[in-house]
Amino acid sequence: MKIFSAEQLAEADKVTTEKNDISSLDLMERAGTQIFNWLHQRMQGAQVPVHIFCGIGNNGGDGLVVGRKLKEQGYQVKMYVANFTDKRSKCFLINYDRYKEISKDWPVLMTSEEDFPAINPNDIVIDAIFGIGLNRAPEGWLKPLIQHINKTNAFTLAIDIPSGLYANQPLDDTETVVHANHTLTFQAPKLSFFLPETGNFVRYFEVLDIGLDRQYLQETEPLAQLIGRNEAPQFYKQREKFSYKNSYGHSLIVAGSYGKIGAAILSAKAAFRIGAGLVSVYVPKCGYEIVQTALPEAMVETDSGDEYITNISTELEPTVIGVGMGMGTRDETISALQEFFNATKSPLVIDADALNCIAKSETLQKAIPPKSILTPHPGELKRLVGEWKDDYDKLEKAKAFSKKHDVVVLIKGSHTITVYGDKLYINTTGNPGMATAGSGDVLTGVITGMVSQGYDPLLAAVFGVYLHGSAGNIAAQENGFEALMAGDIVEKIGQAYLDLFSKDDADGKDQK
């Protein structure tokens, strides 16, 4: 699913009205009707007080359509208009008059805090104050209005986007955003729904197709691509009947140090579970017996160092190499990585301490092989790209790093984002239980195993992140968030594959 900017969606509205013989007013009626249908299906005539707060632009016009249709069906509706300026959209004014035609209970024109209504926690609030056209934080008494709505504890439904939240730019003031329980967004989700600083304002959302021009949507390059249950199955490569283990590549995991051999084991197990034909593990000598015992399927090679890696020397010619998990950042290890990066001809998946080594050495950073996949957690990312002002600045810094080194960069989080140049792929699987030690080691093994099977680096990252999150969701369904361990994710990778083509949706809606 594509994610468009506010400007692109405004253009889509314009193209739709011009090409499809439909007016902006008709498009608003269509959008408002979709919201009404969603509500009516769930309320089934229940006489719960519904408070609809409208702005004076097109988002407010949508709210007026919803209010009119609810009123016509006999619901208890109270309309409020945030009358903060004399500038009103044409479609708003028409729908304002239409509402007055069907009800003697005209909308309350609010002009100050004195007009704020009392709202009970069991009531329903519909937020239609500001849409995606907002370009600055609400001011004056509008800020207290939004805070008043947030304090009611009533179920709050946002139309298109919670008021005060921008579609694709950082917030000016977190106290001027409606805390929506649910958001019904038009045509496509917004980038702000998936970023840590803004996503908490959108607890749940659904996308309503309001019929914007298909050609425009298909041909326009989006801000990002959302990877969910509908998109993931198309990435899958079915195995050939007459294949054998070498058909699916040889993954080499270079990882571990004294006390951290488990990181190598988790990664190697994940590479096997995701489908690598062969997996070898390169560890310091202290890890030899541990790996041989814990993972008999793997081949093991050891470094000359007893407790940490000092010289990555192997005669193997692996298909792909996953490197960095638990290996430490000693000077000898950095030197070993430098020689290794210069010599290797295999694609790399670089994680954990290998990333920290890169951050400490400009020479090592310059030696990163092109098309490598980097999988940093937030702290490691900050050491790589520098401090950022906000989530959007973080995206720009990750893009710049990706372009400079021609690498794929993951921005891990609730919605992990895969970055390659200007392209962003936002994942929808995963859960808070995966915030546990070793989860990242598993992800590196998963992506390494995907490259081993012949997936190109970008697709391996995007699909690997999806399957990793899906396996975590399946594990959480059995164990709960708190009891989830990294090894549980490995054990559910097979079910994550099966889930791609099952009727049940382990992902839930494409949101968290």
PDB file of C-alpha atoms in Angstrom, residues 246-491:
ATOM      1  CA  ASN A 246      23.135 -25.893  -2.242  1.00  0.00           C
ATOM      2  CA  SER A 247      20.192 -24.418  -4.144  1.00  0.00           C
ATOM      3  CA  TYR A 248      19.460 -22.215  -1.146  1.00  0.00           C
ATOM      4  CA  GLY A 249      22.902 -20.913  -0.475  1.00  0.00           C
ATOM      5  CA  HIS A 250      25.459 -20.941   2.280  1.00  0.00           C
ATOM      6  CA  SER A 251      25.093 -18.409   5.109  1.00  0.00           C
ATOM      7  CA  LEU A 252      28.100 -17.570   7.246  1.00  0.00           C
ATOM      8  CA  ILE A 253      27.476 -16.014  10.658  1.00  0.00           C
ATOM      9  CA  VAL A 254      30.489 -14.162  12.075  1.00  0.00           C
ATOM     10  CA  ALA A 255      29.654 -13.313  15.641  1.00  0.00           C
ATOM     11  CA  GLY A 256      30.177 -13.791  19.336  1.00  0.00           C
ATOM     12  CA  SER A 257      32.721 -13.234  22.074  1.00  0.00           C
ATOM     13  CA  TYR A 258      33.230 -14.679  25.544  1.00  0.00           C
ATOM     14  CA  GLY A 259      29.821 -14.632  27.239  1.00  0.00           C
ATOM     15  CA  LYS A 260      27.976 -13.667  24.051  1.00  0.00           C
ATOM     16  CA  ILE A 261      28.087 -16.813  21.945  1.00  0.00           C
ATOM     17  CA  GLY A 262      24.297 -16.986  22.221  1.00  0.00           C
ATOM     18  CA  ALA A 263      24.024 -14.132  19.713  1.00  0.00           C
ATOM     19  CA  ALA A 264      25.746 -16.290  17.087  1.00  0.00           C
ATOM     20  CA  ILE A 265      23.483 -19.229  17.836  1.00  0.00           C
ATOM     21  CA  LEU A 266      20.276 -17.198  17.583  1.00  0.00           C
ATOM     22  CA  SER A 267      21.343 -15.730  14.237  1.00  0.00           C
ATOM     23  CA  ALA A 268      22.422 -19.076  12.827  1.00  0.00           C
ATOM     24  CA  LYS A 269      19.195 -20.780  13.915  1.00  0.00           C
ATOM     25  CA  ALA A 270      17.165 -18.016  12.311  1.00  0.00           C
ATOM     26  CA  ALA A 271      19.124 -18.348   9.053  1.00  0.00           C
ATOM     27  CA  PHE A 272      18.311 -22.050   9.016  1.00  0.00           C
ATOM     28  CA  ARG A 273      14.645 -21.543   9.900  1.00  0.00           C
ATOM     29  CA  ILE A 274      14.135 -18.919   7.198  1.00  0.00           C
ATOM     30  CA  GLY A 275      15.461 -21.338   4.599  1.00  0.00           C
ATOM     31  CA  ALA A 276      19.237 -21.161   4.104  1.00  0.00           C
ATOM     32  CA  GLY A 277      20.564 -24.446   2.710  1.00  0.00           C
ATOM     33  CA  LEU A 278      23.801 -24.369   4.675  1.00  0.00           C
ATOM     34  CA  VAL A 279      24.873 -22.322   7.671  1.00  0.00           C
ATOM     35  CA  SER A 280      28.375 -21.971   9.072  1.00  0.00           C
ATOM     36  CA  VAL A 281      29.273 -20.092  12.237  1.00  0.00           C
ATOM     37  CA  TYR A 282      32.579 -18.297  12.783  1.00  0.00           C
ATOM     38  CA  VAL A 283      33.280 -17.659  16.477  1.00  0.00           C
ATOM     39  CA  PRO A 284      36.231 -17.243  18.837  1.00  0.00           C
ATOM     40  CA  LYS A 285      37.609 -20.528  20.195  1.00  0.00           C
ATOM     41  CA  CYS A 286      35.572 -20.282  23.376  1.00  0.00           C
ATOM     42  CA  GLY A 287      32.407 -20.736  21.322  1.00  0.00           C
ATOM     43  CA  TYR A 288      33.293 -23.931  19.471  1.00  0.00           C
ATOM     44  CA  GLU A 289      31.755 -26.531  21.782  1.00  0.00           C
ATOM     45  CA  ILE A 290      28.809 -24.278  22.613  1.00  0.00           C
ATOM     46  CA  VAL A 291      27.737 -23.897  18.992  1.00  0.00           C
ATOM     47  CA  GLN A 292      28.404 -27.549  18.110  1.00  0.00           C
ATOM     48  CA  THR A 293      26.209 -28.620  21.021  1.00  0.00           C
ATOM     49  CA  ALA A 294      23.433 -26.047  20.642  1.00  0.00           C
ATOM     50  CA  LEU A 295      23.140 -26.215  16.847  1.00  0.00           C
ATOM     51  CA  PRO A 296      24.308 -29.547  15.404  1.00  0.00           C
ATOM     52  CA  GLU A 297      23.019 -28.573  11.939  1.00  0.00           C
ATOM     53  CA  ALA A 298      25.661 -25.857  11.632  1.00  0.00           C
ATOM     54  CA  MET A 299      29.313 -26.087  10.654  1.00  0.00           C
ATOM     55  CA  VAL A 300      31.694 -24.223  12.947  1.00  0.00           C
ATOM     56  CA  GLU A 301      34.972 -22.440  12.342  1.00  0.00           C
ATOM     57  CA  THR A 302      36.965 -20.649  15.011  1.00  0.00           C
ATOM     58  CA  ASP A 303      39.082 -17.545  15.141  1.00  0.00           C
ATOM     59  CA  SER A 304      42.650 -17.634  16.392  1.00  0.00           C
ATOM     60  CA  GLY A 305      41.515 -15.616  19.388  1.00  0.00           C
ATOM     61  CA  ASP A 306      40.221 -17.451  22.425  1.00  0.00           C
ATOM     62  CA  GLU A 307      37.641 -14.958  23.691  1.00  0.00           C
ATOM     63  CA  TYR A 308      37.003 -12.546  20.838  1.00  0.00           C
ATOM     64  CA  ILE A 309      37.466 -12.262  17.097  1.00  0.00           C
ATOM     65  CA  THR A 310      40.872 -11.009  15.984  1.00  0.00           C
ATOM     66  CA  ASN A 311      41.285 -12.275  12.425  1.00  0.00           C
ATOM     67  CA  ILE A 312      38.374 -13.358  10.248  1.00  0.00           C
ATOM     68  CA  SER A 313      40.084 -16.039   8.196  1.00  0.00           C
ATOM     69  CA  THR A 314      38.131 -18.718   6.367  1.00  0.00           C
ATOM     70  CA  GLU A 315      38.403 -20.711   3.167  1.00  0.00           C
ATOM     71  CA  LEU A 316      34.663 -20.800   2.825  1.00  0.00           C
ATOM     72  CA  GLU A 317      32.997 -18.984  -0.067  1.00  0.00           C
ATOM     73  CA  PRO A 318      29.592 -18.265   1.439  1.00  0.00           C
ATOM     74  CA  THR A 319      26.641 -16.866  -0.455  1.00  0.00           C
ATOM     75  CA  VAL A 320      26.130 -14.210   2.219  1.00  0.00           C
ATOM     76  CA  ILE A 321      27.667 -13.231   5.537  1.00  0.00           C
ATOM     77  CA  GLY A 322      25.916 -11.917   8.643  1.00  0.00           C
ATOM     78  CA  VAL A 323      28.406 -10.182  10.899  1.00  0.00           C
ATOM     79  CA  GLY A 324      28.617  -8.327  14.181  1.00  0.00           C
ATOM     80  CA  MET A 325      26.331  -9.896  16.764  1.00  0.00           C
ATOM     81  CA  GLY A 326      27.977  -9.949  20.192  1.00  0.00           C
ATOM     82  CA  MET A 327      31.507  -9.640  18.799  1.00  0.00           C
ATOM     83  CA  GLY A 328      32.625  -6.566  20.766  1.00  0.00           C
ATOM     84  CA  THR A 329      34.481  -3.469  19.607  1.00  0.00           C
ATOM     85  CA  ARG A 330      38.089  -4.107  20.552  1.00  0.00           C
ATOM     86  CA  ASP A 331      40.797  -2.612  18.363  1.00  0.00           C
ATOM     87  CA  GLU A 332      41.786  -6.084  17.119  1.00  0.00           C
ATOM     88  CA  THR A 333      38.197  -6.745  16.097  1.00  0.00           C
ATOM     89  CA  ILE A 334      37.987  -3.439  14.220  1.00  0.00           C
ATOM     90  CA  SER A 335      41.209  -4.301  12.357  1.00  0.00           C
ATOM     91  CA  ALA A 336      39.856  -7.738  11.543  1.00  0.00           C
ATOM     92  CA  LEU A 337      36.663  -6.204  10.153  1.00  0.00           C
ATOM     93  CA  GLN A 338      38.684  -3.758   8.039  1.00  0.00           C
ATOM     94  CA  GLU A 339      40.607  -6.564   6.355  1.00  0.00           C
ATOM     95  CA  PHE A 340      37.459  -8.640   6.061  1.00  0.00           C
ATOM     96  CA  PHE A 341      35.455  -5.863   4.385  1.00  0.00           C
ATOM     97  CA  ASN A 342      38.254  -5.231   1.914  1.00  0.00           C
ATOM     98  CA  ALA A 343      38.623  -8.897   1.027  1.00  0.00           C
ATOM     99  CA  THR A 344      35.102 -10.308   1.004  1.00  0.00           C
ATOM    100  CA  LYS A 345      33.165 -10.768  -2.196  1.00  0.00           C
ATOM    101  CA  SER A 346      29.976 -11.964  -0.505  1.00  0.00           C
ATOM    102  CA  PRO A 347      27.000  -9.729   0.316  1.00  0.00           C
ATOM    103  CA  LEU A 348      26.963  -8.600   3.938  1.00  0.00           C
ATOM    104  CA  VAL A 349      24.301  -8.158   6.608  1.00  0.00           C
ATOM    105  CA  ILE A 350      25.946  -5.932   9.230  1.00  0.00           C
ATOM    106  CA  ASP A 351      24.574  -5.707  12.759  1.00  0.00           C
ATOM    107  CA  ALA A 352      25.304  -4.811  16.359  1.00  0.00           C
ATOM    108  CA  ASP A 353      28.981  -4.476  17.280  1.00  0.00           C
ATOM    109  CA  ALA A 354      30.094  -4.452  13.650  1.00  0.00           C
ATOM    110  CA  LEU A 355      28.026  -1.265  13.304  1.00  0.00           C
ATOM    111  CA  ASN A 356      29.590   0.147  16.455  1.00  0.00           C
ATOM    112  CA  CYS A 357      33.020  -0.614  15.017  1.00  0.00           C
ATOM    113  CA  ILE A 358      32.041   1.217  11.829  1.00  0.00           C
ATOM    114  CA  ALA A 359      30.896   4.210  13.882  1.00  0.00           C
ATOM    115  CA  LYS A 360      34.304   4.299  15.629  1.00  0.00           C
ATOM    116  CA  SER A 361      36.352   4.067  12.435  1.00  0.00           C
ATOM    117  CA  GLU A 362      35.942   6.359   9.432  1.00  0.00           C
ATOM    118  CA  THR A 363      38.268   4.080   7.458  1.00  0.00           C
ATOM    119  CA  LEU A 364      36.060   1.096   8.206  1.00  0.00           C
ATOM    120  CA  GLN A 365      32.955   3.076   7.223  1.00  0.00           C
ATOM    121  CA  LYS A 366      34.458   3.797   3.832  1.00  0.00           C
ATOM    122  CA  ALA A 367      35.128   0.075   3.363  1.00  0.00           C
ATOM    123  CA  ILE A 368      31.481  -1.015   3.697  1.00  0.00           C
ATOM    124  CA  PRO A 369      30.772  -3.100   0.589  1.00  0.00           C
ATOM    125  CA  PRO A 370      28.003  -1.693  -1.644  1.00  0.00           C
ATOM    126  CA  LYS A 371      24.538  -3.258  -1.305  1.00  0.00           C
ATOM    127  CA  SER A 372      25.259  -4.310   2.279  1.00  0.00           C
ATOM    128  CA  ILE A 373      22.290  -4.415   4.668  1.00  0.00           C
ATOM    129  CA  LEU A 374      22.733  -2.535   7.946  1.00  0.00           C
ATOM    130  CA  THR A 375      20.401  -3.419  10.828  1.00  0.00           C
ATOM    131  CA  PRO A 376      21.017  -0.912  13.658  1.00  0.00           C
ATOM    132  CA  HIS A 377      18.877  -0.404  16.727  1.00  0.00           C
ATOM    133  CA  PRO A 378      18.217   3.294  17.562  1.00  0.00           C
ATOM    134  CA  GLY A 379      21.411   3.781  19.539  1.00  0.00           C
ATOM    135  CA  GLU A 380      23.556   2.191  16.843  1.00  0.00           C
ATOM    136  CA  LEU A 381      21.809   4.233  14.171  1.00  0.00           C
ATOM    137  CA  LYS A 382      22.548   7.433  16.076  1.00  0.00           C
ATOM    138  CA  ARG A 383      26.223   6.522  16.274  1.00  0.00           C
ATOM    139  CA  LEU A 384      26.229   5.920  12.513  1.00  0.00           C
ATOM    140  CA  VAL A 385      24.324   8.927  11.186  1.00  0.00           C
ATOM    141  CA  GLY A 386      24.544  11.411  14.066  1.00  0.00           C
ATOM    142  CA  GLU A 387      21.941  13.075  16.278  1.00  0.00           C
ATOM    143  CA  TRP A 388      18.579  13.969  14.762  1.00  0.00           C
ATOM    144  CA  LYS A 389      16.072  16.684  15.632  1.00  0.00           C
ATOM    145  CA  ASP A 390      12.973  14.599  15.049  1.00  0.00           C
ATOM    146  CA  ASP A 391      11.767  11.472  13.266  1.00  0.00           C
ATOM    147  CA  TYR A 392      11.685  13.172   9.883  1.00  0.00           C
ATOM    148  CA  ASP A 393      15.260  14.384  10.291  1.00  0.00           C
ATOM    149  CA  LYS A 394      16.186  10.809  11.226  1.00  0.00           C
ATOM    150  CA  LEU A 395      14.676   9.564   7.975  1.00  0.00           C
ATOM    151  CA  GLU A 396      16.622  12.141   5.969  1.00  0.00           C
ATOM    152  CA  LYS A 397      19.890  11.232   7.687  1.00  0.00           C
ATOM    153  CA  ALA A 398      19.284   7.535   7.049  1.00  0.00           C
ATOM    154  CA  LYS A 399      18.518   8.266   3.397  1.00  0.00           C
ATOM    155  CA  ALA A 400      21.722  10.286   3.061  1.00  0.00           C
ATOM    156  CA  PHE A 401      23.798   7.508   4.634  1.00  0.00           C
ATOM    157  CA  SER A 402      22.174   4.940   2.352  1.00  0.00           C
ATOM    158  CA  LYS A 403      22.929   7.002  -0.742  1.00  0.00           C
ATOM    159  CA  LYS A 404      26.492   7.790   0.299  1.00  0.00           C
ATOM    160  CA  HIS A 405      27.443   4.144   0.843  1.00  0.00           C
ATOM    161  CA  ASP A 406      24.914   2.461  -1.484  1.00  0.00           C
ATOM    162  CA  VAL A 407      23.556   0.340   1.356  1.00  0.00           C
ATOM    163  CA  VAL A 408      20.191  -0.718   2.757  1.00  0.00           C
ATOM    164  CA  VAL A 409      19.548   0.712   6.240  1.00  0.00           C
ATOM    165  CA  LEU A 410      16.920  -0.477   8.703  1.00  0.00           C
ATOM    166  CA  ILE A 411      15.369   1.935  11.183  1.00  0.00           C
ATOM    167  CA  LYS A 412      14.155  -0.501  13.817  1.00  0.00           C
ATOM    168  CA  GLY A 413      11.070   0.255  15.852  1.00  0.00           C
ATOM    169  CA  SER A 414       7.410  -0.534  16.300  1.00  0.00           C
ATOM    170  CA  HIS A 415       7.167  -0.038  12.541  1.00  0.00           C
ATOM    171  CA  THR A 416      10.631  -0.915  11.237  1.00  0.00           C
ATOM    172  CA  ILE A 417      11.453   1.150   8.162  1.00  0.00           C
ATOM    173  CA  THR A 418      13.727  -0.197   5.438  1.00  0.00           C
ATOM    174  CA  VAL A 419      15.591   2.619   3.696  1.00  0.00           C
ATOM    175  CA  TYR A 420      17.320   2.412   0.348  1.00  0.00           C
ATOM    176  CA  GLY A 421      18.148   5.777  -1.177  1.00  0.00           C
ATOM    177  CA  ASP A 422      14.905   7.761  -1.201  1.00  0.00           C
ATOM    178  CA  LYS A 423      12.737   4.652  -0.943  1.00  0.00           C
ATOM    179  CA  LEU A 424      11.035   3.803   2.350  1.00  0.00           C
ATOM    180  CA  TYR A 425       9.294   0.517   3.194  1.00  0.00           C
ATOM    181  CA  ILE A 426       7.293   0.535   6.423  1.00  0.00           C
ATOM    182  CA  ASN A 427       6.593  -2.769   8.149  1.00  0.00           C
ATOM    183  CA  THR A 428       3.292  -3.587   9.847  1.00  0.00           C
ATOM    184  CA  THR A 429       4.130  -6.766  11.769  1.00  0.00           C
ATOM    185  CA  GLY A 430       5.618  -7.039  15.244  1.00  0.00           C
ATOM    186  CA  ASN A 431       4.637  -6.279  18.817  1.00  0.00           C
ATOM    187  CA  PRO A 432       6.035  -4.881  22.101  1.00  0.00           C
ATOM    188  CA  GLY A 433       7.020  -8.359  23.274  1.00  0.00           C
ATOM    189  CA  MET A 434       9.773  -8.352  20.666  1.00  0.00           C
ATOM    190  CA  ALA A 435      11.589  -5.658  22.635  1.00  0.00           C
ATOM    191  CA  THR A 436      13.746  -8.354  24.192  1.00  0.00           C
ATOM    192  CA  ALA A 437      17.379  -9.400  24.136  1.00  0.00           C
ATOM    193  CA  GLY A 438      18.350 -11.350  21.026  1.00  0.00           C
ATOM    194  CA  SER A 439      15.431 -10.265  18.846  1.00  0.00           C
ATOM    195  CA  GLY A 440      17.802  -8.239  16.675  1.00  0.00           C
ATOM    196  CA  ASP A 441      20.197 -11.184  16.373  1.00  0.00           C
ATOM    197  CA  VAL A 442      17.297 -13.243  15.065  1.00  0.00           C
ATOM    198  CA  LEU A 443      16.415 -10.548  12.522  1.00  0.00           C
ATOM    199  CA  THR A 444      19.985 -10.500  11.207  1.00  0.00           C
ATOM    200  CA  GLY A 445      19.867 -14.270  10.782  1.00  0.00           C
ATOM    201  CA  VAL A 446      16.534 -14.032   9.009  1.00  0.00           C
ATOM    202  CA  ILE A 447      17.764 -11.443   6.512  1.00  0.00           C
ATOM    203  CA  THR A 448      21.030 -13.332   6.000  1.00  0.00           C
ATOM    204  CA  GLY A 449      19.071 -16.489   5.230  1.00  0.00           C
ATOM    205  CA  MET A 450      16.843 -14.598   2.800  1.00  0.00           C
ATOM    206  CA  VAL A 451      19.848 -13.329   0.819  1.00  0.00           C
ATOM    207  CA  SER A 452      21.244 -16.871   0.908  1.00  0.00           C
ATOM    208  CA  GLN A 453      18.167 -18.108  -0.948  1.00  0.00           C
ATOM    209  CA  GLY A 454      18.599 -15.602  -3.757  1.00  0.00           C
ATOM    210  CA  TYR A 455      16.465 -12.665  -2.628  1.00  0.00           C
ATOM    211  CA  ASP A 456      18.118  -9.387  -3.610  1.00  0.00           C
ATOM    212  CA  PRO A 457      19.324  -7.314  -0.628  1.00  0.00           C
ATOM    213  CA  LEU A 458      16.460  -4.808  -0.577  1.00  0.00           C
ATOM    214  CA  LEU A 459      13.763  -7.450  -0.912  1.00  0.00           C
ATOM    215  CA  ALA A 460      15.537  -9.663   1.636  1.00  0.00           C
ATOM    216  CA  ALA A 461      15.412  -6.815   4.133  1.00  0.00           C
ATOM    217  CA  VAL A 462      11.789  -5.852   3.469  1.00  0.00           C
ATOM    218  CA  PHE A 463      10.474  -9.429   3.414  1.00  0.00           C
ATOM    219  CA  GLY A 464      12.728 -10.554   6.243  1.00  0.00           C
ATOM    220  CA  VAL A 465      11.505  -7.774   8.523  1.00  0.00           C
ATOM    221  CA  TYR A 466       7.910  -8.719   7.724  1.00  0.00           C
ATOM    222  CA  LEU A 467       8.401 -12.441   8.461  1.00  0.00           C
ATOM    223  CA  HIS A 468      10.385 -11.693  11.619  1.00  0.00           C
ATOM    224  CA  GLY A 469       7.531  -9.528  12.909  1.00  0.00           C
ATOM    225  CA  SER A 470       4.918 -12.059  11.869  1.00  0.00           C
ATOM    226  CA  ALA A 471       6.757 -14.821  13.732  1.00  0.00           C
ATOM    227  CA  GLY A 472       6.879 -12.543  16.761  1.00  0.00           C
ATOM    228  CA  ASN A 473       3.128 -11.963  16.535  1.00  0.00           C
ATOM    229  CA  ILE A 474       2.432 -15.685  16.408  1.00  0.00           C
ATOM    230  CA  ALA A 475       4.724 -16.294  19.384  1.00  0.00           C
ATOM    231  CA  ALA A 476       3.057 -13.492  21.348  1.00  0.00           C
ATOM    232  CA  GLN A 477      -0.375 -14.999  20.716  1.00  0.00           C
ATOM    233  CA  GLU A 478       0.801 -18.121  22.534  1.00  0.00           C
ATOM    234  CA  ASN A 479       3.053 -16.650  25.214  1.00  0.00           C
ATOM    235  CA  GLY A 480       1.941 -13.057  25.751  1.00  0.00           C
ATOM    236  CA  PHE A 481       4.168 -10.031  25.311  1.00  0.00           C
ATOM    237  CA  GLU A 482       6.011 -10.287  28.627  1.00  0.00           C
ATOM    238  CA  ALA A 483       7.020 -13.946  28.222  1.00  0.00           C
ATOM    239  CA  LEU A 484       8.237 -13.609  24.636  1.00  0.00           C
ATOM    240  CA  MET A 485      11.892 -14.551  24.102  1.00  0.00           C
ATOM    241  CA  ALA A 486      14.043 -14.291  20.996  1.00  0.00           C
ATOM    242  CA  GLY A 487      14.188 -18.057  20.640  1.00  0.00           C
ATOM    243  CA  ASP A 488      10.393 -18.140  20.449  1.00  0.00           C
ATOM    244  CA  ILE A 489      10.559 -15.930  17.347  1.00  0.00           C
ATOM    245  CA  VAL A 490      12.922 -18.402  15.678  1.00  0.00           C
ATOM    246  CA  GLU A 491      10.582 -21.303  16.414  1.00  0.00           C
TER     247      GLU A 491
END
